[in-house]
Amino acid sequence: MRALVAYESMYGNTRVIAGAIADGLRAGYEVRVVPVAEATAELVAGADLLVVGGPTHMHGLSSASSRHTAAKAAAKDGSELRLDPDAEGPGLRDWLNDLGRRDGLAAAFDTRINGVPAFTGRASRPIAKLLKRHGYRLVAAPESFLVGSQSTLLDGEADRARRWGMTIGAASKTYLPAHA
Ligand SMILES: Cc1cc2nc3c(=O)[nH]c(=O)nc-3n(C[C@H](O)[C@H](O)[C@H](O)COP(=O)(O)O)c2cc1C
């Protein structure tokens, strides 16, 4: 049984959460965790469970323009933000739009600022919507992992992500009775 965790990350928070989710999934899956630039159609096709996440930008899914803004903010003199090695690659929005149709299992997550979702927005919602539009069934509600004002993950969020990975791994098995 294979799971693929595909993520976009500009500053590293979503990458860390993706890795923690992958650790949780390893209880029941052979797991690959890759930035969307490396999440090829072949890897997607070989996955029994697809887990997709990205940063919340402008209340939703990142765009070419919000990714550009994020890169510019990191390049400013005195900025403590560091761009991830894969930050300049293709974004999650394009990757999701190009995702083939498949009757597969999936889950969506994001990272976002700690606050009321009605004000912060949550990228996991549009990610989940696009996954469903491509034929995927969601094994869990979209989930957010939180950062503080300095754009660093709050204490305990990586542990919570690992537990969420275990939970969605177990939930997904109920959709795959032949393999349980
Ligand atoms: C251009 C830009 C727009 C953002 N907009 C939002 C937003 O609308 N709501 C929110 O909760 N966080 C917002 N954030 C914060 C990011 O979601 C948060 O820092 C996230 O953890 C970044 O993930 P990354 O480190 O994987 O890039 C924004 C960040 C950037 C750079």
PDB file of C-alpha atoms and ligand atoms in Angstrom:
ATOM      1  CA  MET A   1       0.000   0.000   0.000  1.00  0.00           C
ATOM      2  CA  ARG A   2       1.446   3.305  -1.100  1.00  0.00           C
ATOM      3  CA  ALA A   3       0.745   6.882  -0.018  1.00  0.00           C
ATOM      4  CA  LEU A   4       2.025  10.013  -1.716  1.00  0.00           C
ATOM      5  CA  VAL A   5       2.286  13.311   0.188  1.00  0.00           C
ATOM      6  CA  ALA A   6       2.649  16.194  -2.305  1.00  0.00           C
ATOM      7  CA  TYR A   7       3.166  19.731  -1.041  1.00  0.00           C
ATOM      8  CA  GLU A   8       4.025  23.296  -1.961  1.00  0.00           C
ATOM      9  CA  SER A   9       6.118  25.280   0.509  1.00  0.00           C
ATOM     10  CA  MET A  10       7.704  28.722   0.164  1.00  0.00           C
ATOM     11  CA  TYR A  11       9.246  29.077   3.642  1.00  0.00           C
ATOM     12  CA  GLY A  12       9.399  25.465   4.832  1.00  0.00           C
ATOM     13  CA  ASN A  13       6.425  25.231   7.212  1.00  0.00           C
ATOM     14  CA  THR A  14       4.289  23.121   4.893  1.00  0.00           C
ATOM     15  CA  ARG A  15       7.322  20.949   4.067  1.00  0.00           C
ATOM     16  CA  VAL A  16       7.847  20.202   7.777  1.00  0.00           C
ATOM     17  CA  ILE A  17       4.142  19.384   8.232  1.00  0.00           C
ATOM     18  CA  ALA A  18       4.150  17.197   5.098  1.00  0.00           C
ATOM     19  CA  GLY A  19       7.102  15.243   6.530  1.00  0.00           C
ATOM     20  CA  ALA A  20       5.346  14.788   9.875  1.00  0.00           C
ATOM     21  CA  ILE A  21       2.140  13.591   8.157  1.00  0.00           C
ATOM     22  CA  ALA A  22       4.276  11.133   6.161  1.00  0.00           C
ATOM     23  CA  ASP A  23       5.781   9.813   9.426  1.00  0.00           C
ATOM     24  CA  GLY A  24       2.286   9.204  10.783  1.00  0.00           C
ATOM     25  CA  LEU A  25       1.183   7.466   7.593  1.00  0.00           C
ATOM     26  CA  ARG A  26       4.144   5.038   7.780  1.00  0.00           C
ATOM     27  CA  ALA A  27       2.190   3.007  10.359  1.00  0.00           C
ATOM     28  CA  GLY A  28       0.142   1.643   7.445  1.00  0.00           C
ATOM     29  CA  TYR A  29       1.717   2.794   4.182  1.00  0.00           C
ATOM     30  CA  GLU A  30       4.894   2.905   2.188  1.00  0.00           C
ATOM     31  CA  VAL A  31       5.184   6.698   1.860  1.00  0.00           C
ATOM     32  CA  ARG A  32       6.803   9.147  -0.565  1.00  0.00           C
ATOM     33  CA  VAL A  33       6.811  12.827   0.377  1.00  0.00           C
ATOM     34  CA  VAL A  34       7.704  15.241  -2.425  1.00  0.00           C
ATOM     35  CA  PRO A  35       7.257  18.866  -3.512  1.00  0.00           C
ATOM     36  CA  VAL A  36       4.640  19.153  -6.277  1.00  0.00           C
ATOM     37  CA  ALA A  37       7.423  19.689  -8.848  1.00  0.00           C
ATOM     38  CA  GLU A  38       8.484  16.069  -8.202  1.00  0.00           C
ATOM     39  CA  ALA A  39       4.978  14.615  -7.850  1.00  0.00           C
ATOM     40  CA  THR A  40       4.852  13.069 -11.320  1.00  0.00           C
ATOM     41  CA  ALA A  41       1.762  11.522 -12.910  1.00  0.00           C
ATOM     42  CA  GLU A  42       3.440   8.136 -12.423  1.00  0.00           C
ATOM     43  CA  LEU A  43       3.864   8.658  -8.664  1.00  0.00           C
ATOM     44  CA  VAL A  44       0.253   9.842  -8.395  1.00  0.00           C
ATOM     45  CA  ALA A  45      -1.018   6.845 -10.359  1.00  0.00           C
ATOM     46  CA  GLY A  46       0.897   4.448  -8.090  1.00  0.00           C
ATOM     47  CA  ALA A  47      -0.511   5.881  -4.852  1.00  0.00           C
ATOM     48  CA  ASP A  48      -3.450   4.286  -3.011  1.00  0.00           C
ATOM     49  CA  LEU A  49      -3.764   7.492  -0.975  1.00  0.00           C
ATOM     50  CA  LEU A  50      -2.878  11.011  -2.137  1.00  0.00           C
ATOM     51  CA  VAL A  51      -2.315  13.691   0.538  1.00  0.00           C
ATOM     52  CA  VAL A  52      -1.950  17.260  -0.747  1.00  0.00           C
ATOM     53  CA  GLY A  53      -1.045  20.447   1.121  1.00  0.00           C
ATOM     54  CA  GLY A  54       0.132  24.009   0.698  1.00  0.00           C
ATOM     55  CA  PRO A  55       0.412  27.362   2.442  1.00  0.00           C
ATOM     56  CA  THR A  56      -2.641  29.601   2.747  1.00  0.00           C
ATOM     57  CA  HIS A  57      -2.069  32.710   0.615  1.00  0.00           C
ATOM     58  CA  MET A  58      -4.548  35.605   0.357  1.00  0.00           C
ATOM     59  CA  HIS A  59      -7.199  33.501   2.177  1.00  0.00           C
ATOM     60  CA  GLY A  60      -6.878  30.526  -0.159  1.00  0.00           C
ATOM     61  CA  LEU A  61      -4.690  28.631  -2.566  1.00  0.00           C
ATOM     62  CA  SER A  62      -1.403  30.240  -3.604  1.00  0.00           C
ATOM     63  CA  SER A  63      -1.182  31.793  -7.066  1.00  0.00           C
ATOM     64  CA  ALA A  64       1.714  32.859  -9.295  1.00  0.00           C
ATOM     65  CA  SER A  65       1.271  36.373  -7.919  1.00  0.00           C
ATOM     66  CA  SER A  66       1.152  35.414  -4.202  1.00  0.00           C
ATOM     67  CA  ARG A  67       4.175  33.138  -4.698  1.00  0.00           C
ATOM     68  CA  HIS A  68       6.022  36.047  -6.278  1.00  0.00           C
ATOM     69  CA  THR A  69       5.080  38.255  -3.291  1.00  0.00           C
ATOM     70  CA  ALA A  70       6.348  35.558  -0.901  1.00  0.00           C
ATOM     71  CA  ALA A  71       9.666  35.291  -2.767  1.00  0.00           C
ATOM     72  CA  LYS A  72      10.065  39.085  -2.777  1.00  0.00           C
ATOM     73  CA  ALA A  73       9.433  39.269   0.985  1.00  0.00           C
ATOM     74  CA  ALA A  74      12.212  36.714   1.602  1.00  0.00           C
ATOM     75  CA  ALA A  75      14.626  38.639  -0.655  1.00  0.00           C
ATOM     76  CA  LYS A  76      14.169  41.924   1.256  1.00  0.00           C
ATOM     77  CA  ASP A  77      17.175  43.221   3.194  1.00  0.00           C
ATOM     78  CA  GLY A  78      17.009  42.056   6.806  1.00  0.00           C
ATOM     79  CA  SER A  79      14.276  39.488   6.183  1.00  0.00           C
ATOM     80  CA  GLU A  80      14.549  36.390   8.353  1.00  0.00           C
ATOM     81  CA  LEU A  81      12.414  34.418   5.900  1.00  0.00           C
ATOM     82  CA  ARG A  82      14.298  31.756   3.950  1.00  0.00           C
ATOM     83  CA  LEU A  83      12.981  30.394   0.665  1.00  0.00           C
ATOM     84  CA  ASP A  84      12.724  26.614   0.455  1.00  0.00           C
ATOM     85  CA  PRO A  85      14.902  24.987  -2.258  1.00  0.00           C
ATOM     86  CA  ASP A  86      11.769  24.008  -4.222  1.00  0.00           C
ATOM     87  CA  ALA A  87       9.927  27.285  -3.641  1.00  0.00           C
ATOM     88  CA  GLU A  88      10.553  28.598  -7.145  1.00  0.00           C
ATOM     89  CA  GLY A  89       9.187  25.470  -8.837  1.00  0.00           C
ATOM     90  CA  PRO A  90       5.653  25.110 -10.185  1.00  0.00           C
ATOM     91  CA  GLY A  91       2.913  25.922  -7.686  1.00  0.00           C
ATOM     92  CA  LEU A  92       0.184  23.783  -6.241  1.00  0.00           C
ATOM     93  CA  ARG A  93      -2.593  25.525  -8.192  1.00  0.00           C
ATOM     94  CA  ASP A  94      -1.145  24.547 -11.587  1.00  0.00           C
ATOM     95  CA  TRP A  95      -0.302  21.058 -10.340  1.00  0.00           C
ATOM     96  CA  LEU A  96      -3.858  20.506  -9.099  1.00  0.00           C
ATOM     97  CA  ASN A  97      -5.369  21.838 -12.316  1.00  0.00           C
ATOM     98  CA  ASP A  98      -3.241  19.365 -14.301  1.00  0.00           C
ATOM     99  CA  LEU A  99      -4.036  16.402 -12.027  1.00  0.00           C
ATOM    100  CA  GLY A 100      -5.671  13.611 -14.022  1.00  0.00           C
ATOM    101  CA  ARG A 101      -9.123  12.271 -13.182  1.00  0.00           C
ATOM    102  CA  ARG A 102      -9.074   9.290 -10.854  1.00  0.00           C
ATOM    103  CA  ASP A 103     -11.425   7.413  -8.556  1.00  0.00           C
ATOM    104  CA  GLY A 104      -8.839   7.565  -5.769  1.00  0.00           C
ATOM    105  CA  LEU A 105      -8.584   8.402  -2.064  1.00  0.00           C
ATOM    106  CA  ALA A 106      -7.214  11.723  -0.884  1.00  0.00           C
ATOM    107  CA  ALA A 107      -6.845  14.198   1.972  1.00  0.00           C
ATOM    108  CA  ALA A 108      -6.039  17.926   2.013  1.00  0.00           C
ATOM    109  CA  PHE A 109      -4.120  20.094   4.485  1.00  0.00           C
ATOM    110  CA  ASP A 110      -2.656  23.574   4.731  1.00  0.00           C
ATOM    111  CA  THR A 111      -0.584  25.786   6.951  1.00  0.00           C
ATOM    112  CA  ARG A 112      -1.993  29.168   7.913  1.00  0.00           C
ATOM    113  CA  ILE A 113      -1.831  31.881  10.549  1.00  0.00           C
ATOM    114  CA  ASN A 114      -3.293  31.005  13.938  1.00  0.00           C
ATOM    115  CA  GLY A 115      -6.700  32.700  13.910  1.00  0.00           C
ATOM    116  CA  VAL A 116     -10.360  32.348  13.098  1.00  0.00           C
ATOM    117  CA  PRO A 117     -10.614  30.580   9.714  1.00  0.00           C
ATOM    118  CA  ALA A 118     -13.295  33.035   8.572  1.00  0.00           C
ATOM    119  CA  PHE A 119     -10.589  35.743   8.722  1.00  0.00           C
ATOM    120  CA  THR A 120      -7.461  33.802   7.778  1.00  0.00           C
ATOM    121  CA  GLY A 121      -8.935  31.591   5.040  1.00  0.00           C
ATOM    122  CA  ARG A 122      -7.689  28.012   4.588  1.00  0.00           C
ATOM    123  CA  ALA A 123      -5.964  26.673   1.477  1.00  0.00           C
ATOM    124  CA  SER A 124      -7.063  23.138   2.394  1.00  0.00           C
ATOM    125  CA  ARG A 125     -10.647  23.983   1.373  1.00  0.00           C
ATOM    126  CA  PRO A 126      -9.880  24.795  -2.297  1.00  0.00           C
ATOM    127  CA  ILE A 127      -7.361  21.925  -2.375  1.00  0.00           C
ATOM    128  CA  ALA A 128     -10.100  19.532  -1.226  1.00  0.00           C
ATOM    129  CA  LYS A 129     -12.550  20.985  -3.754  1.00  0.00           C
ATOM    130  CA  LEU A 130     -10.109  20.486  -6.636  1.00  0.00           C
ATOM    131  CA  LEU A 131      -9.285  16.946  -5.513  1.00  0.00           C
ATOM    132  CA  LYS A 132     -13.010  16.123  -5.497  1.00  0.00           C
ATOM    133  CA  ARG A 133     -13.454  17.747  -8.902  1.00  0.00           C
ATOM    134  CA  HIS A 134     -10.832  15.308 -10.223  1.00  0.00           C
ATOM    135  CA  GLY A 135     -12.778  12.333  -8.905  1.00  0.00           C
ATOM    136  CA  TYR A 136     -11.031  11.770  -5.556  1.00  0.00           C
ATOM    137  CA  ARG A 137     -12.917  10.793  -2.402  1.00  0.00           C
ATOM    138  CA  LEU A 138     -11.767  12.559   0.773  1.00  0.00           C
ATOM    139  CA  VAL A 139     -10.994  10.264   3.711  1.00  0.00           C
ATOM    140  CA  ALA A 140     -11.030  13.169   6.223  1.00  0.00           C
ATOM    141  CA  ALA A 141     -12.089  16.800   6.519  1.00  0.00           C
ATOM    142  CA  PRO A 142      -9.485  19.329   5.297  1.00  0.00           C
ATOM    143  CA  GLU A 143      -7.062  20.169   8.137  1.00  0.00           C
ATOM    144  CA  SER A 144      -4.976  23.252   8.997  1.00  0.00           C
ATOM    145  CA  PHE A 145      -1.668  23.444  10.856  1.00  0.00           C
ATOM    146  CA  LEU A 146      -0.851  26.769  12.453  1.00  0.00           C
ATOM    147  CA  VAL A 147       1.975  29.288  12.412  1.00  0.00           C
ATOM    148  CA  GLY A 148       2.584  32.298  14.669  1.00  0.00           C
ATOM    149  CA  SER A 149       3.240  35.902  13.782  1.00  0.00           C
ATOM    150  CA  GLN A 150       6.874  35.218  12.757  1.00  0.00           C
ATOM    151  CA  SER A 151       5.688  32.599  10.234  1.00  0.00           C
ATOM    152  CA  THR A 152       7.066  29.740  12.308  1.00  0.00           C
ATOM    153  CA  LEU A 153       5.039  26.684  13.273  1.00  0.00           C
ATOM    154  CA  LEU A 154       3.410  26.783  16.692  1.00  0.00           C
ATOM    155  CA  ASP A 155       4.754  24.309  19.251  1.00  0.00           C
ATOM    156  CA  GLY A 156       3.134  20.924  18.933  1.00  0.00           C
ATOM    157  CA  GLU A 157       1.877  21.339  15.358  1.00  0.00           C
ATOM    158  CA  ALA A 158       4.360  18.857  13.887  1.00  0.00           C
ATOM    159  CA  ASP A 159       3.272  16.273  16.481  1.00  0.00           C
ATOM    160  CA  ARG A 160      -0.370  16.973  15.689  1.00  0.00           C
ATOM    161  CA  ALA A 161       0.422  16.497  11.988  1.00  0.00           C
ATOM    162  CA  ARG A 162       2.021  13.122  12.714  1.00  0.00           C
ATOM    163  CA  ARG A 163      -1.101  12.052  14.613  1.00  0.00           C
ATOM    164  CA  TRP A 164      -3.312  13.347  11.773  1.00  0.00           C
ATOM    165  CA  GLY A 165      -1.250  11.240   9.373  1.00  0.00           C
ATOM    166  CA  MET A 166      -1.963   8.154  11.502  1.00  0.00           C
ATOM    167  CA  THR A 167      -5.664   9.035  11.649  1.00  0.00           C
ATOM    168  CA  ILE A 168      -6.120   9.522   7.906  1.00  0.00           C
ATOM    169  CA  GLY A 169      -4.055   6.396   7.229  1.00  0.00           C
ATOM    170  CA  ALA A 170      -6.399   4.349   9.409  1.00  0.00           C
ATOM    171  CA  ALA A 171      -9.519   6.050   7.978  1.00  0.00           C
ATOM    172  CA  SER A 172      -8.399   5.386   4.413  1.00  0.00           C
ATOM    173  CA  LYS A 173      -8.128   1.655   5.101  1.00  0.00           C
ATOM    174  CA  THR A 174     -11.881   1.497   5.719  1.00  0.00           C
ATOM    175  CA  TYR A 175     -12.327   2.480   2.036  1.00  0.00           C
ATOM    176  CA  LEU A 176     -10.000  -0.334   0.943  1.00  0.00           C
ATOM    177  CA  PRO A 177     -11.501  -3.465   2.563  1.00  0.00           C
ATOM    178  CA  ALA A 178      -9.694  -5.832   0.197  1.00  0.00           C
ATOM    179  CA  HIS A 179      -6.321  -4.553   1.472  1.00  0.00           C
ATOM    180  CA  ALA A 180      -7.134  -3.956   5.153  1.00  0.00           C
TER     181      ALA A 180
HETATM  182  C1  LIG B   1       1.939  36.150   0.168  1.00  0.00           C
HETATM  183  C2  LIG B   1       1.415  35.513   1.425  1.00  0.00           C
HETATM  184  C3  LIG B   1       0.074  35.570   1.730  1.00  0.00           C
HETATM  185  C4  LIG B   1      -0.412  34.971   2.902  1.00  0.00           C
HETATM  186  N1  LIG B   1      -1.744  35.026   3.162  1.00  0.00           N
HETATM  187  C5  LIG B   1      -2.230  34.382   4.260  1.00  0.00           C
HETATM  188  C6  LIG B   1      -3.636  34.369   4.512  1.00  0.00           C
HETATM  189  O1  LIG B   1      -4.450  34.942   3.782  1.00  0.00           O
HETATM  190  N2  LIG B   1      -4.063  33.687   5.608  1.00  0.00           N
HETATM  191  C7  LIG B   1      -3.210  33.020   6.453  1.00  0.00           C
HETATM  192  O2  LIG B   1      -3.664  32.415   7.417  1.00  0.00           O
HETATM  193  N3  LIG B   1      -1.872  33.031   6.236  1.00  0.00           N
HETATM  194  C8  LIG B   1      -1.377  33.682   5.174  1.00  0.00           C
HETATM  195  N4  LIG B   1      -0.026  33.674   4.928  1.00  0.00           N
HETATM  196  C9  LIG B   1       0.864  32.969   5.878  1.00  0.00           C
HETATM  197  C10 LIG B   1       1.207  31.571   5.384  1.00  0.00           C
HETATM  198  O3  LIG B   1       0.054  30.794   5.126  1.00  0.00           O
HETATM  199  C11 LIG B   1       2.020  30.825   6.426  1.00  0.00           C
HETATM  200  O4  LIG B   1       3.152  31.548   6.791  1.00  0.00           O
HETATM  201  C12 LIG B   1       2.410  29.442   5.917  1.00  0.00           C
HETATM  202  O5  LIG B   1       2.777  28.624   6.999  1.00  0.00           O
HETATM  203  C13 LIG B   1       3.566  29.485   4.945  1.00  0.00           C
HETATM  204  O6  LIG B   1       3.847  28.166   4.556  1.00  0.00           O
HETATM  205  P1  LIG B   1       5.255  27.792   3.919  1.00  0.00           P
HETATM  206  O7  LIG B   1       6.294  28.068   4.974  1.00  0.00           O
HETATM  207  O8  LIG B   1       5.137  26.340   3.629  1.00  0.00           O
HETATM  208  O9  LIG B   1       5.425  28.624   2.699  1.00  0.00           O
HETATM  209  C14 LIG B   1       0.478  34.287   3.785  1.00  0.00           C
HETATM  210  C15 LIG B   1       1.844  34.239   3.480  1.00  0.00           C
HETATM  211  C16 LIG B   1       2.318  34.847   2.315  1.00  0.00           C
HETATM  212  C17 LIG B   1       3.783  34.779   2.016  1.00  0.00           C
END
